[in-house]
């Protein structure tokens, strides 16, 4: 059984910063692509940032230059540094990963439970 657990959400003022963390646990052989998604009330879930196993990153247009995604493969962990936060960044943030845990090398997709980020004065 593989689980993803996010942490680091909270309430922050506009212009502030937060760092989200996501740790994968279980019988993991390898983690391939990882990403952060977010979902605001009444809106569809959107991908915020993506990182592959080699470290190549892709960002959504709304967060480019403000957010930085990174990972620590030795710790099976994913991070999102969020700077210059805006009220429009308010959402539940979810960690996502493609995980290989069986020797047939099949990928399985996993989601974390989400962590609330609220940007408000």
mmCIF file of C-alpha atoms in Angstrom:
data_model
loop_
_atom_site.group_PDB
_atom_site.id
_atom_site.type_symbol
_atom_site.label_atom_id
_atom_site.label_comp_id
_atom_site.label_asym_id
_atom_site.label_seq_id
_atom_site.Cartn_x
_atom_site.Cartn_y
_atom_site.Cartn_z
ATOM 1 C CA UNK A 1 0.000 0.000 0.000
ATOM 2 C CA UNK A 2 1.358 3.387 -1.011
ATOM 3 C CA UNK A 3 0.266 6.629 0.616
ATOM 4 C CA UNK A 4 1.029 10.276 -0.104
ATOM 5 C CA UNK A 5 0.846 12.705 2.803
ATOM 6 C CA UNK A 6 0.930 16.476 2.310
ATOM 7 C CA UNK A 7 1.827 19.069 4.915
ATOM 8 C CA UNK A 8 2.621 22.764 5.108
ATOM 9 C CA UNK A 9 -0.660 24.409 4.191
ATOM 10 C CA UNK A 10 -2.178 27.244 6.168
ATOM 11 C CA UNK A 11 -3.288 30.870 6.211
ATOM 12 C CA UNK A 12 -0.931 33.474 4.797
ATOM 13 C CA UNK A 13 -1.237 37.130 3.858
ATOM 14 C CA UNK A 14 -0.943 38.265 0.234
ATOM 15 C CA UNK A 15 2.721 38.508 -0.730
ATOM 16 C CA UNK A 16 3.691 35.854 1.787
ATOM 17 C CA UNK A 17 5.272 32.440 1.302
ATOM 18 C CA UNK A 18 4.502 28.829 2.148
ATOM 19 C CA UNK A 19 6.317 25.568 1.517
ATOM 20 C CA UNK A 20 4.291 22.422 0.900
ATOM 21 C CA UNK A 21 5.747 18.972 1.415
ATOM 22 C CA UNK A 22 4.545 15.559 0.295
ATOM 23 C CA UNK A 23 6.026 12.292 1.502
ATOM 24 C CA UNK A 24 5.318 8.965 -0.149
ATOM 25 C CA UNK A 25 5.366 5.884 2.053
ATOM 26 C CA UNK A 26 4.955 2.147 1.513
ATOM 27 C CA UNK A 27 6.715 -0.529 -0.496
ATOM 28 C CA UNK A 28 8.020 1.734 -3.249
ATOM 29 C CA UNK A 29 10.449 0.613 -5.932
ATOM 30 C CA UNK A 30 10.515 3.881 -7.844
ATOM 31 C CA UNK A 31 8.577 7.123 -8.243
ATOM 32 C CA UNK A 32 8.353 8.538 -11.749
ATOM 33 C CA UNK A 33 6.476 11.747 -12.548
ATOM 34 C CA UNK A 34 5.221 13.850 -9.637
ATOM 35 C CA UNK A 35 3.064 16.955 -9.584
ATOM 36 C CA UNK A 36 1.113 19.424 -7.505
ATOM 37 C CA UNK A 37 -2.520 20.128 -8.357
ATOM 38 C CA UNK A 38 -4.961 22.517 -6.749
ATOM 39 C CA UNK A 39 -8.712 22.909 -6.633
ATOM 40 C CA UNK A 40 -10.515 26.070 -5.593
ATOM 41 C CA UNK A 41 -14.213 26.077 -4.613
ATOM 42 C CA UNK A 42 -16.414 25.840 -7.690
ATOM 43 C CA UNK A 43 -13.459 25.281 -10.017
ATOM 44 C CA UNK A 44 -11.939 22.266 -11.685
ATOM 45 C CA UNK A 45 -8.725 20.724 -10.383
ATOM 46 C CA UNK A 46 -5.734 22.199 -12.218
ATOM 47 C CA UNK A 47 -2.101 21.172 -12.411
ATOM 48 C CA UNK A 48 0.157 23.747 -10.797
ATOM 49 C CA UNK A 49 3.588 22.224 -11.340
ATOM 50 C CA UNK A 50 5.140 19.002 -12.640
ATOM 51 C CA UNK A 51 8.513 17.336 -12.195
ATOM 52 C CA UNK A 52 9.769 14.131 -13.761
ATOM 53 C CA UNK A 53 12.232 11.652 -12.283
ATOM 54 C CA UNK A 54 15.145 13.471 -13.918
ATOM 55 C CA UNK A 55 14.169 16.859 -12.521
ATOM 56 C CA UNK A 56 12.589 18.450 -15.579
ATOM 57 C CA UNK A 57 9.879 20.878 -14.471
ATOM 58 C CA UNK A 58 6.772 22.433 -16.017
ATOM 59 C CA UNK A 59 4.687 25.177 -14.409
ATOM 60 C CA UNK A 60 1.199 26.510 -14.931
ATOM 61 C CA UNK A 61 1.127 30.019 -16.393
ATOM 62 C CA UNK A 62 -0.476 31.492 -13.285
ATOM 63 C CA UNK A 63 2.398 30.421 -10.994
ATOM 64 C CA UNK A 64 5.468 30.807 -13.204
ATOM 65 C CA UNK A 65 8.158 32.836 -11.481
ATOM 66 C CA UNK A 66 6.475 32.502 -8.078
ATOM 67 C CA UNK A 67 6.354 28.742 -7.352
ATOM 68 C CA UNK A 68 9.197 26.228 -7.413
ATOM 69 C CA UNK A 69 8.689 22.469 -7.461
ATOM 70 C CA UNK A 70 11.444 20.134 -6.290
ATOM 71 C CA UNK A 71 11.877 16.558 -5.144
ATOM 72 C CA UNK A 72 14.199 14.445 -3.027
ATOM 73 C CA UNK A 73 14.246 10.969 -4.530
ATOM 74 C CA UNK A 74 16.148 9.515 -1.574
ATOM 75 C CA UNK A 75 13.311 10.590 0.731
ATOM 76 C CA UNK A 76 10.463 9.865 -1.723
ATOM 77 C CA UNK A 77 9.406 13.460 -1.167
ATOM 78 C CA UNK A 78 8.004 16.309 -3.219
ATOM 79 C CA UNK A 79 8.031 20.007 -2.356
ATOM 80 C CA UNK A 80 6.381 23.215 -3.552
ATOM 81 C CA UNK A 81 7.881 26.552 -2.543
ATOM 82 C CA UNK A 82 5.238 29.224 -3.036
ATOM 83 C CA UNK A 83 6.306 32.880 -2.961
ATOM 84 C CA UNK A 84 4.424 36.126 -3.532
ATOM 85 C CA UNK A 85 1.144 34.380 -2.844
ATOM 86 C CA UNK A 86 -2.073 35.927 -4.123
ATOM 87 C CA UNK A 87 -5.703 35.478 -3.033
ATOM 88 C CA UNK A 88 -6.317 33.561 -6.297
ATOM 89 C CA UNK A 89 -3.860 30.913 -5.043
ATOM 90 C CA UNK A 90 -6.386 29.935 -2.360
ATOM 91 C CA UNK A 91 -7.256 26.278 -2.896
ATOM 92 C CA UNK A 92 -6.773 22.753 -1.652
ATOM 93 C CA UNK A 93 -3.395 21.564 -2.916
ATOM 94 C CA UNK A 94 -2.914 17.903 -3.821
ATOM 95 C CA UNK A 95 0.228 15.879 -4.337
ATOM 96 C CA UNK A 96 0.244 13.375 -7.221
ATOM 97 C CA UNK A 97 2.707 10.668 -8.163
ATOM 98 C CA UNK A 98 3.185 7.745 -10.516
ATOM 99 C CA UNK A 99 4.606 4.982 -8.352
ATOM 100 C CA UNK A 100 6.102 1.605 -9.206
ATOM 101 C CA UNK A 101 5.780 -0.863 -6.328
ATOM 102 C CA UNK A 102 5.680 -4.233 -8.067
ATOM 103 C CA UNK A 103 8.371 -6.082 -9.998
ATOM 104 C CA UNK A 104 6.305 -6.058 -13.192
ATOM 105 C CA UNK A 105 7.222 -2.326 -13.232
ATOM 106 C CA UNK A 106 3.641 -1.195 -13.721
ATOM 107 C CA UNK A 107 2.910 2.422 -12.834
ATOM 108 C CA UNK A 108 0.079 3.255 -10.450
ATOM 109 C CA UNK A 109 -1.206 6.764 -9.839
ATOM 110 C CA UNK A 110 -1.671 8.047 -6.299
ATOM 111 C CA UNK A 111 -3.106 11.215 -4.764
ATOM 112 C CA UNK A 112 -2.595 12.783 -1.374
ATOM 113 C CA UNK A 113 -5.502 13.848 0.802
ATOM 114 C CA UNK A 114 -4.919 17.550 0.147
ATOM 115 C CA UNK A 115 -3.816 20.509 2.227
ATOM 116 C CA UNK A 116 -5.644 23.840 2.426
ATOM 117 C CA UNK A 117 -3.843 27.021 1.412
ATOM 118 C CA UNK A 118 -5.671 30.265 2.145
ATOM 119 C CA UNK A 119 -4.276 33.624 1.065
ATOM 120 C CA UNK A 120 -6.111 36.472 2.746
ATOM 121 C CA UNK A 121 -5.466 39.725 4.539
#
